């Protein structure tokens, strides 16, 4: 699917020449003594993405890592406040976040993102922005029934009552990842246990 945003981009990008900067991503990463990567959390609403992303970032900062967390709800208040919930706008939401995460990497930071990012095609496009081995898709694999029971923001209740339409898992699809680097099962585990699993995976991959 080509979004209206992509069409506009094509037309203007054709006349813009890439300007090479003097300092490189390698220089910026070197002084932070880390390998910048993108940790992309995907999963249903209330699966635990924000909770885990926040706890993971806190642990990484404690370990002296340089990070930046992009969270779905927060980004929609600013950078993406012009976007709604249509399929095209959801795709654009994810495209912009992917580009910002890539800029964060370029700045030497470990980017952590917490977005439902329901469409596989959109996630794959973001993956393609990164060098192989720099993008880790983390599937927060919490069953719909558990998410619905948690319902911390009352969104599922509203979606079931017909007060919200196009809600992922209810009347809008979620494409589960096929090749996620990591799958986290939050159902019978504490937040601390889940973060421990994520850190065990990440630690050898972010060494400078
Ligand atoms: P999302 O960002 O995916 O919409 P949230 O992190 O906002 O989800 O909400 C997840 C809810 O599930 C929180 O209330 C959190 O306390 C609860 N929860 C219970 N167990 C876990 C776990 N192991 N990992 C993450 N969240 C959990």
Coordinates of N, CA and C and ligand atoms in Angstrom, one line a residue:
X1 N 0.8 -1.2 0.0 CA 0.0 0.0 0.0 C 0.9 1.3 0.0
X2 N 0.7 2.2 -0.9 CA 1.4 3.4 -0.9 C 0.6 4.5 -0.3
X3 N 1.1 5.1 0.8 CA 0.3 6.1 1.5 C 0.4 7.4 0.8
X4 N -0.5 8.4 1.1 CA -0.4 9.7 0.5 C 0.8 10.4 0.9
X5 N 1.3 10.1 2.1 CA 2.6 10.7 2.6 C 3.7 10.2 1.8
X6 N 3.8 8.9 1.4 CA 4.9 8.4 0.6 C 4.9 9.1 -0.8
X7 N 3.8 9.3 -1.4 CA 3.7 10.0 -2.7 C 4.3 11.4 -2.6
X8 N 3.9 12.1 -1.6 CA 4.4 13.5 -1.4 C 5.9 13.5 -1.2
X9 N 6.4 12.5 -0.4 CA 7.8 12.4 -0.1 C 8.6 12.2 -1.4
X10 N 8.1 11.3 -2.3 CA 8.8 10.9 -3.5 C 9.0 12.2 -4.3
X11 N 8.0 13.0 -4.4 CA 8.1 14.2 -5.3 C 9.1 15.2 -4.7
X12 N 9.1 15.4 -3.4 CA 10.1 16.4 -2.9 C 11.5 15.8 -2.8
X13 N 11.6 14.5 -2.4 CA 12.9 14.0 -2.2 C 13.8 13.9 -3.4
X14 N 13.1 13.9 -4.6 CA 13.8 13.8 -5.9 C 14.8 15.0 -6.1
X15 N 14.5 16.1 -5.5 CA 15.3 17.3 -5.7 C 16.2 17.7 -4.5
X16 N 16.3 16.7 -3.6 CA 17.2 17.0 -2.4 C 18.4 16.0 -2.4
X17 N 19.5 16.6 -2.3 CA 20.8 15.8 -2.4 C 21.3 15.6 -1.0
X18 N 21.7 14.3 -0.7 CA 22.1 13.9 0.6 C 23.4 14.7 0.9
X19 N 23.5 15.3 2.1 CA 24.7 16.0 2.5 C 25.5 15.2 3.5
X20 N 26.7 14.8 3.2 CA 27.5 14.0 4.1 C 28.0 14.8 5.2
X21 N 27.9 14.3 6.4 CA 28.4 15.0 7.6 C 29.8 14.6 7.9
X22 N 30.5 15.5 8.6 CA 31.9 15.3 8.9 C 32.1 14.1 9.9
X23 N 31.3 14.3 11.0 CA 31.4 13.2 12.0 C 30.4 12.1 11.7
X24 N 30.8 10.9 11.9 CA 29.9 9.8 11.5 C 29.2 9.1 12.7
X25 N 28.3 8.2 12.4 CA 27.7 7.4 13.4 C 28.7 6.6 14.2
X26 N 29.7 6.2 13.6 CA 30.8 5.4 14.3 C 31.4 6.3 15.3
X27 N 31.7 7.5 15.0 CA 32.4 8.4 15.9 C 31.5 8.7 17.1
X28 N 30.2 8.9 16.8 CA 29.3 9.2 17.9 C 29.1 8.0 18.9
X29 N 29.1 6.8 18.3 CA 28.9 5.6 19.1 C 30.1 5.3 19.9
X30 N 31.3 5.6 19.3 CA 32.6 5.3 20.0 C 32.7 6.0 21.3
X31 N 32.3 7.3 21.4 CA 32.5 8.0 22.6 C 31.5 7.6 23.7
X32 N 30.4 6.9 23.2 CA 29.5 6.3 24.2 C 29.8 4.9 24.5
X33 N 30.8 4.4 23.9 CA 31.3 3.0 24.2 C 30.2 2.0 24.1
X34 N 29.4 2.1 23.1 CA 28.3 1.1 22.9 C 28.0 0.9 21.4
X35 N 27.3 -0.1 21.1 CA 26.9 -0.3 19.7 C 25.4 0.1 19.7
X36 N 25.1 1.1 18.9 CA 23.7 1.6 18.9 C 22.8 0.6 18.1
X37 N 21.7 0.2 18.7 CA 20.7 -0.7 18.0 C 19.3 -0.1 18.2
X38 N 18.4 -0.8 17.6 CA 17.0 -0.4 17.8 C 16.2 -1.7 18.4
X39 N 15.6 -1.5 19.5 CA 14.8 -2.5 20.1 C 13.4 -2.2 19.9
X40 N 12.7 -2.9 19.0 CA 11.4 -2.6 18.6 C 10.4 -3.5 19.2
X41 N 9.6 -3.0 20.2 CA 8.6 -3.8 20.9 C 7.3 -3.7 20.1
X42 N 6.7 -4.9 19.8 CA 5.4 -4.9 19.1 C 4.5 -5.9 19.9
X43 N 3.2 -5.6 19.9 CA 2.3 -6.4 20.6 C 1.0 -5.7 20.7
X44 N 0.0 -6.4 21.2 CA -1.4 -5.8 21.4 C -1.3 -4.7 22.4
X45 N -2.4 -3.9 22.4 CA -2.5 -2.9 23.5 C -2.6 -3.7 24.8
X46 N -1.9 -3.2 25.8 CA -1.9 -3.8 27.2 C -1.1 -5.1 27.2
X47 N -0.3 -5.4 26.1 CA 0.5 -6.6 26.2 C 1.7 -6.4 27.2
X48 N 2.1 -5.1 27.4 CA 3.2 -4.8 28.3 C 4.3 -4.1 27.7
X49 N 4.1 -3.6 26.5 CA 5.2 -2.9 25.7 C 5.8 -1.7 26.5
X50 N 4.9 -0.8 26.9 CA 5.4 0.4 27.6 C 6.1 0.1 29.0
X51 N 5.4 -0.8 29.7 CA 5.9 -1.2 31.0 C 7.3 -1.8 30.8
X52 N 7.5 -2.7 29.9 CA 8.8 -3.4 29.7 C 9.8 -2.4 29.1
X53 N 9.4 -1.6 28.2 CA 10.3 -0.6 27.5 C 10.9 0.3 28.6
X54 N 10.0 0.8 29.5 CA 10.4 1.7 30.5 C 11.4 1.0 31.5
X55 N 11.0 -0.2 31.9 CA 11.9 -1.0 32.9 C 13.2 -1.3 32.2
X56 N 13.2 -1.6 30.9 CA 14.4 -2.0 30.2 C 15.3 -0.7 30.1
X57 N 14.7 0.4 29.8 CA 15.5 1.6 29.7 C 16.2 2.0 31.0
X58 N 15.4 1.8 32.1 CA 16.0 2.1 33.4 C 17.2 1.2 33.7
X59 N 17.1 0.0 33.4 CA 18.2 -1.0 33.6 C 19.4 -0.6 32.8
X60 N 19.1 -0.3 31.5 CA 20.2 0.1 30.6 C 21.0 1.3 31.1
X61 N 20.2 2.3 31.6 CA 20.8 3.5 32.1 C 21.6 3.2 33.3
X62 N 21.1 2.3 34.2 CA 21.9 1.9 35.4 C 23.2 1.3 35.0
X63 N 23.2 0.6 33.8 CA 24.4 0.0 33.3 C 25.3 0.9 32.6
X64 N 24.9 2.2 32.5 CA 25.7 3.2 31.9 C 25.5 3.3 30.4
X65 N 24.4 2.7 29.9 CA 24.2 2.8 28.5 C 23.4 4.1 28.1
X66 N 23.5 4.6 26.9 CA 22.9 5.8 26.4 C 21.7 5.4 25.6
X67 N 20.5 5.8 26.0 CA 19.3 5.2 25.4 C 18.3 6.4 25.1
X68 N 17.3 6.0 24.3 CA 16.1 6.9 24.1 C 14.9 6.1 23.9
X69 N 13.9 6.3 24.6 CA 12.6 5.5 24.5 C 11.6 6.3 23.7
X70 N 11.1 5.7 22.7 CA 10.0 6.3 21.9 C 8.7 5.5 22.2
X71 N 7.7 6.2 22.8 CA 6.5 5.5 23.3 C 5.3 5.9 22.4
X72 N 4.5 5.0 22.1 CA 3.4 5.2 21.2 C 2.5 6.4 21.5
X73 N 2.0 6.4 22.8 CA 1.0 7.4 23.1 C 1.7 8.8 23.1
X74 N 2.9 8.8 23.6 CA 3.6 10.1 23.7 C 3.9 10.7 22.3
X75 N 4.3 9.9 21.4 CA 4.6 10.4 20.1 C 3.4 11.0 19.4
X76 N 2.2 10.4 19.7 CA 1.0 10.9 19.1 C 0.6 12.2 19.7
X77 N 1.2 12.7 20.8 CA 0.9 14.0 21.3 C 1.7 15.1 20.6
X78 N 2.8 14.7 20.0 CA 3.7 15.7 19.4 C 4.0 15.4 17.9
X79 N 5.1 14.7 17.7 CA 5.5 14.5 16.3 C 4.4 14.0 15.4
X80 N 3.6 13.1 15.9 CA 2.6 12.5 15.0 C 1.1 12.9 15.4
X81 N 1.0 14.1 15.9 CA -0.4 14.5 16.4 C -1.3 14.8 15.2
X82 N -0.7 14.9 14.0 CA -1.6 15.1 12.9 C -2.2 13.8 12.3
X83 N -1.8 12.6 12.9 CA -2.2 11.4 12.3 C -3.3 10.7 13.1
X84 N -4.2 10.1 12.4 CA -5.3 9.4 13.0 C -5.1 7.9 13.1
X85 N -6.1 7.1 13.0 CA -6.0 5.6 13.2 C -6.4 4.9 11.9
X86 N -6.5 5.6 10.8 CA -6.7 4.9 9.5 C -5.5 4.0 9.2
X87 N -5.6 3.0 8.3 CA -4.5 2.2 8.0 C -3.3 3.0 7.4
X88 N -3.6 4.0 6.6 CA -2.5 4.9 6.0 C -1.8 5.7 7.1
X89 N -2.6 6.2 8.0 CA -2.0 7.0 9.1 C -1.2 6.1 10.1
X90 N -1.7 4.9 10.3 CA -0.9 4.0 11.2 C 0.4 3.7 10.5
X91 N 0.4 3.5 9.2 CA 1.6 3.2 8.5 C 2.6 4.3 8.6
X92 N 2.0 5.6 8.4 CA 2.9 6.8 8.5 C 3.4 7.0 9.9
X93 N 2.6 6.7 10.9 CA 3.0 6.7 12.3 C 4.3 5.9 12.5
X94 N 4.2 4.7 12.0 CA 5.3 3.7 12.2 C 6.5 4.1 11.3
X95 N 6.3 4.6 10.1 CA 7.4 5.1 9.3 C 8.2 6.2 9.9
X96 N 7.4 7.2 10.5 CA 8.1 8.3 11.1 C 8.9 7.8 12.3
X97 N 8.3 7.0 13.1 CA 9.0 6.5 14.3 C 10.3 5.7 13.9
X98 N 10.2 4.9 12.9 CA 11.3 4.2 12.4 C 12.4 5.1 12.0
X99 N 12.1 6.2 11.3 CA 13.1 7.2 10.9 C 13.7 7.9 12.1
X100 N 12.9 8.2 13.1 CA 13.4 8.8 14.3 C 14.3 7.9 15.0
X101 N 13.9 6.6 15.1 CA 14.8 5.6 15.8 C 16.1 5.5 15.1
X102 N 16.1 5.6 13.8 CA 17.3 5.5 13.0 C 18.2 6.7 13.3
X103 N 17.6 7.9 13.4 CA 18.4 9.1 13.7 C 19.0 8.9 15.1
X104 N 18.2 8.3 16.0 CA 18.7 8.1 17.4 C 20.0 7.2 17.3
X105 N 19.9 6.2 16.5 CA 21.1 5.3 16.3 C 22.2 6.1 15.7
X106 N 21.9 6.9 14.8 CA 23.0 7.7 14.1 C 23.7 8.6 15.2
X107 N 22.9 9.0 16.2 CA 23.4 9.9 17.2 C 24.2 9.0 18.3
X108 N 24.2 7.7 18.1 CA 24.9 6.9 19.0 C 24.1 6.2 20.1
X109 N 22.8 6.4 20.0 CA 21.9 6.0 21.1 C 21.3 4.6 20.8
X110 N 20.9 3.9 21.9 CA 20.2 2.7 21.8 C 18.7 3.1 21.8
X111 N 18.0 2.9 20.7 CA 16.6 3.3 20.6 C 15.7 2.2 21.0
X112 N 14.7 2.5 21.9 CA 13.8 1.5 22.3 C 12.4 2.0 21.9
X113 N 11.6 1.3 21.2 CA 10.3 1.8 20.8 C 9.2 0.8 21.3
X114 N 8.1 1.5 21.7 CA 6.9 0.7 22.2 C 5.7 1.1 21.4
X115 N 5.4 0.4 20.4 CA 4.2 0.7 19.5 C 3.5 -0.6 19.2
X116 N 2.2 -0.5 19.1 CA 1.5 -1.8 18.7 C 2.1 -2.2 17.4
X117 N 2.3 -1.3 16.5 CA 2.8 -1.6 15.1 C 2.2 -2.9 14.6
X118 N 0.9 -2.8 14.3 CA 0.1 -4.0 14.0 C 0.4 -4.7 12.6
X119 N 0.9 -3.9 11.7 CA 1.1 -4.4 10.3 C 2.5 -4.9 10.1
X120 N 2.7 -6.1 9.6 CA 4.0 -6.7 9.4 C 4.8 -5.9 8.3
X121 N 4.0 -5.5 7.3 CA 4.7 -4.8 6.2 C 5.3 -3.5 6.7
X122 N 4.7 -2.8 7.6 CA 5.2 -1.5 8.2 C 6.5 -1.9 9.0
X123 N 6.4 -2.9 9.8 CA 7.6 -3.3 10.7 C 8.7 -3.7 9.8
X124 N 8.4 -4.4 8.7 CA 9.5 -4.8 7.8 C 10.2 -3.7 7.1
X125 N 9.4 -2.6 6.8 CA 10.0 -1.5 6.2 C 10.9 -0.8 7.2
X126 N 10.5 -0.7 8.4 CA 11.4 -0.1 9.4 C 12.7 -0.9 9.6
X127 N 12.5 -2.2 9.6 CA 13.7 -3.1 9.7 C 14.7 -2.8 8.6
X128 N 14.2 -2.6 7.4 CA 15.0 -2.3 6.3 C 15.8 -1.0 6.4
X129 N 15.5 -0.1 7.3 CA 16.2 1.1 7.5 C 17.5 0.9 8.2
X130 N 17.6 -0.3 8.9 CA 18.8 -0.6 9.7 C 19.7 -1.6 9.1
X131 N 21.0 -1.5 9.5 CA 21.9 -2.6 9.0 C 21.5 -3.9 9.6
X132 N 21.8 -5.0 8.9 CA 21.5 -6.3 9.5 C 22.2 -6.4 10.9
X133 N 21.4 -6.9 11.9 CA 22.0 -7.1 13.2 C 21.8 -5.8 14.1
X134 N 21.2 -4.7 13.6 CA 21.1 -3.5 14.4 C 19.6 -3.3 14.8
X135 N 18.7 -4.2 14.3 CA 17.3 -4.0 14.6 C 16.8 -5.3 15.2
X136 N 16.2 -5.2 16.4 CA 15.7 -6.4 17.1 C 14.2 -6.2 17.3
X137 N 13.4 -7.1 16.6 CA 12.0 -7.1 16.8 C 11.7 -7.9 18.1
X138 N 11.0 -7.3 19.0 CA 10.7 -8.0 20.2 C 9.1 -8.2 20.3
X139 N 8.7 -9.4 20.2 CA 7.3 -9.7 20.2 C 6.8 -9.9 21.6
X140 N 6.0 -8.9 22.1 CA 5.5 -9.0 23.4 C 4.2 -9.8 23.3
X141 N 4.3 -11.1 23.4 CA 3.3 -12.0 23.0 C 2.3 -12.4 24.1
X142 N 1.5 -11.4 24.4 CA 0.5 -11.6 25.5 C -0.9 -11.9 24.8
X143 N -1.5 -13.0 25.1 CA -2.8 -13.3 24.5 C -3.9 -12.2 24.7
X144 N -4.7 -12.1 23.6 CA -5.7 -11.1 23.7 C -6.6 -11.1 25.0
X145 N -6.9 -12.3 25.4 CA -7.8 -12.5 26.6 C -7.1 -11.9 27.8
X146 N -5.8 -12.1 27.9 CA -5.0 -11.5 29.1 C -5.0 -10.0 29.0
X147 N -4.7 -9.5 27.7 CA -4.7 -8.0 27.5 C -6.0 -7.4 27.9
X148 N -7.0 -8.1 27.5 CA -8.4 -7.6 27.7 C -8.7 -7.6 29.2
X149 N -8.2 -8.6 29.9 CA -8.5 -8.6 31.3 C -7.7 -7.5 32.1
X150 N -6.5 -7.2 31.6 CA -5.7 -6.2 32.2 C -6.3 -4.8 32.0
X151 N -6.5 -4.5 30.7 CA -7.2 -3.3 30.2 C -6.9 -2.1 31.1
X152 N -5.6 -1.7 31.3 CA -5.2 -0.6 32.2 C -5.8 0.7 31.9
X153 N -6.1 0.9 30.6 CA -6.7 2.2 30.2 C -8.2 2.2 29.8
X154 N -8.8 1.0 30.0 CA -10.2 0.8 29.7 C -10.5 0.9 28.3
X155 N -9.5 0.6 27.4 CA -9.7 0.8 26.0 C -10.5 -0.4 25.4
X156 N -10.2 -1.6 25.9 CA -10.9 -2.8 25.4 C -12.4 -2.7 25.7
X157 N -12.6 -2.2 26.9 CA -14.0 -2.1 27.3 C -14.8 -1.2 26.4
X158 N -14.1 0.0 26.1 CA -14.7 0.9 25.1 C -14.9 0.3 23.7
X159 N -13.8 -0.5 23.3 CA -13.9 -1.1 21.9 C -15.0 -2.1 21.9
X160 N -15.2 -2.9 22.9 CA -16.2 -3.9 23.0 C -17.6 -3.2 23.0
X161 N -17.7 -2.0 23.6 CA -19.0 -1.3 23.7 C -19.2 -0.5 22.4
X162 N -18.3 -0.6 21.5 CA -18.5 0.1 20.2 C -18.2 1.6 20.3
X163 N -17.5 2.0 21.4 CA -17.2 3.4 21.5 C -15.9 3.8 20.8
X164 N -15.1 2.8 20.5 CA -13.8 3.0 19.7 C -13.9 2.0 18.5
X165 N -13.6 2.5 17.3 CA -13.6 1.5 16.2 C -12.2 1.4 15.7
X166 N -12.0 0.3 15.0 CA -10.6 0.0 14.5 C -9.6 -0.3 15.5
X167 N -10.1 -1.0 16.6 CA -9.2 -1.3 17.7 C -8.5 -2.6 17.5
X168 N -7.1 -2.5 17.5 CA -6.3 -3.7 17.2 C -6.7 -4.9 18.1
X169 N -7.0 -6.0 17.5 CA -7.3 -7.3 18.2 C -8.8 -7.4 18.3
X170 N -9.6 -6.3 18.2 CA -11.1 -6.4 18.3 C -11.7 -6.3 16.9
X171 N -11.5 -5.1 16.3 CA -12.0 -5.0 14.9 C -11.0 -4.5 13.9
X172 N -9.7 -4.7 14.3 CA -8.6 -4.4 13.4 C -7.5 -5.4 13.6
X173 N -6.9 -5.9 12.5 CA -6.0 -7.1 12.7 C -4.7 -6.8 13.3
X174 N -4.0 -7.8 13.9 CA -2.7 -7.7 14.4 C -1.9 -8.8 13.7
X175 N -0.9 -8.4 12.9 CA -0.1 -9.4 12.2 C 1.1 -9.8 13.2
X176 N 1.0 -11.0 13.7 CA 2.0 -11.5 14.7 C 3.3 -11.6 13.9
X177 N 4.5 -11.2 14.5 CA 5.8 -11.4 13.9 C 6.0 -12.8 13.5
X178 N 6.7 -13.0 12.4 CA 7.1 -14.4 12.0 C 8.5 -14.7 12.3
X179 N 9.4 -13.6 12.3 CA 10.8 -13.8 12.6 C 11.3 -12.9 13.6
X180 N 10.6 -12.7 14.7 CA 11.1 -11.7 15.7 C 12.4 -12.3 16.3
X181 N 13.3 -11.4 16.7 CA 14.5 -11.8 17.3 C 14.3 -12.4 18.7
X182 N 13.2 -11.9 19.3 CA 12.9 -12.2 20.7 C 11.4 -12.3 20.9
X183 N 11.0 -13.3 21.6 CA 9.5 -13.3 22.0 C 9.4 -13.3 23.5
X184 N 8.6 -12.4 24.0 CA 8.5 -12.4 25.5 C 7.1 -12.8 25.9
X185 N 7.0 -13.7 26.7 CA 5.7 -14.2 27.2 C 5.5 -13.6 28.6
X186 N 4.6 -12.6 28.7 CA 4.4 -11.9 29.9 C 3.3 -12.5 30.8
X187 N 2.7 -13.6 30.3 CA 1.5 -14.1 31.0 C 1.8 -14.6 32.5
X188 N 2.8 -15.4 32.6 CA 3.1 -15.9 33.9 C 4.4 -15.5 34.5
X189 N 4.9 -14.3 34.0 CA 6.2 -13.8 34.4 C 6.1 -12.4 34.9
X190 N 7.0 -12.1 35.9 CA 7.0 -10.7 36.4 C 7.6 -9.8 35.4
X191 N 7.5 -8.5 35.6 CA 8.1 -7.5 34.7 C 9.6 -7.7 34.8
X192 N 10.1 -7.9 36.1 CA 11.6 -8.1 36.3 C 12.1 -9.3 35.5
X193 N 11.4 -10.4 35.5 CA 11.8 -11.6 34.8 C 11.9 -11.3 33.3
X194 N 10.9 -10.6 32.8 CA 10.8 -10.3 31.3 C 12.0 -9.4 30.9
X195 N 12.3 -8.4 31.8 CA 13.4 -7.5 31.5 C 14.7 -8.3 31.5
X196 N 14.8 -9.2 32.5 CA 16.1 -10.0 32.6 C 16.3 -10.8 31.3
X197 N 15.2 -11.3 30.7 CA 15.3 -12.1 29.4 C 15.8 -11.1 28.3
X198 N 15.2 -9.9 28.3 CA 15.6 -9.0 27.3 C 17.1 -8.5 27.4
X199 N 17.5 -8.3 28.7 CA 18.9 -7.9 28.9 C 19.9 -9.0 28.5
X200 N 19.5 -10.2 28.8 CA 20.4 -11.4 28.5 C 20.6 -11.4 27.0
X201 N 19.6 -11.1 26.3 CA 19.7 -11.2 24.8 C 20.5 -10.0 24.3
X202 N 20.3 -8.8 24.9 CA 20.9 -7.6 24.4 C 22.3 -7.4 24.8
X203 N 22.7 -7.8 26.0 CA 24.0 -7.4 26.5 C 25.1 -7.7 25.6
X204 N 25.3 -8.9 25.0 CA 26.4 -9.2 24.1 C 26.2 -8.4 22.8
X205 N 25.1 -7.9 22.5 CA 24.8 -7.2 21.2 C 25.0 -5.7 21.2
X206 N 25.2 -5.1 22.4 CA 25.4 -3.7 22.5 C 26.7 -3.3 23.0
X207 N 27.6 -4.2 23.1 CA 29.0 -3.9 23.5 C 29.7 -3.0 22.5
X208 N 30.4 -2.0 23.0 CA 31.0 -1.0 22.1 C 32.3 -1.6 21.5
Ligands
LIG1 P1 1.1 -1.6 26.3 O1 2.2 -0.6 26.3 O2 1.5 -2.8 25.5 O3 -0.2 -1.1 25.8 P2 1.2 -1.4 29.2 O4 2.6 -1.6 29.5 O5 0.7 0.0 29.1 O6 0.9 -2.1 27.8 O7 0.3 -2.2 30.1 C1 0.5 -3.6 30.5 C2 -0.1 -3.9 31.8 O8 0.2 -5.3 32.1 C3 0.4 -3.0 33.0 O9 -0.6 -2.7 33.8 C4 1.4 -4.0 33.6 O10 1.6 -3.7 35.0 C5 0.8 -5.4 33.4 N1 1.7 -6.5 33.4 C6 1.6 -7.6 34.2 N2 2.6 -8.5 34.0 C7 3.4 -7.9 33.1 C8 4.7 -8.3 32.5 N3 5.3 -9.5 32.8 N4 5.2 -7.5 31.6 C9 4.6 -6.3 31.3 N5 3.4 -5.8 31.8 C10 2.8 -6.6 32.7

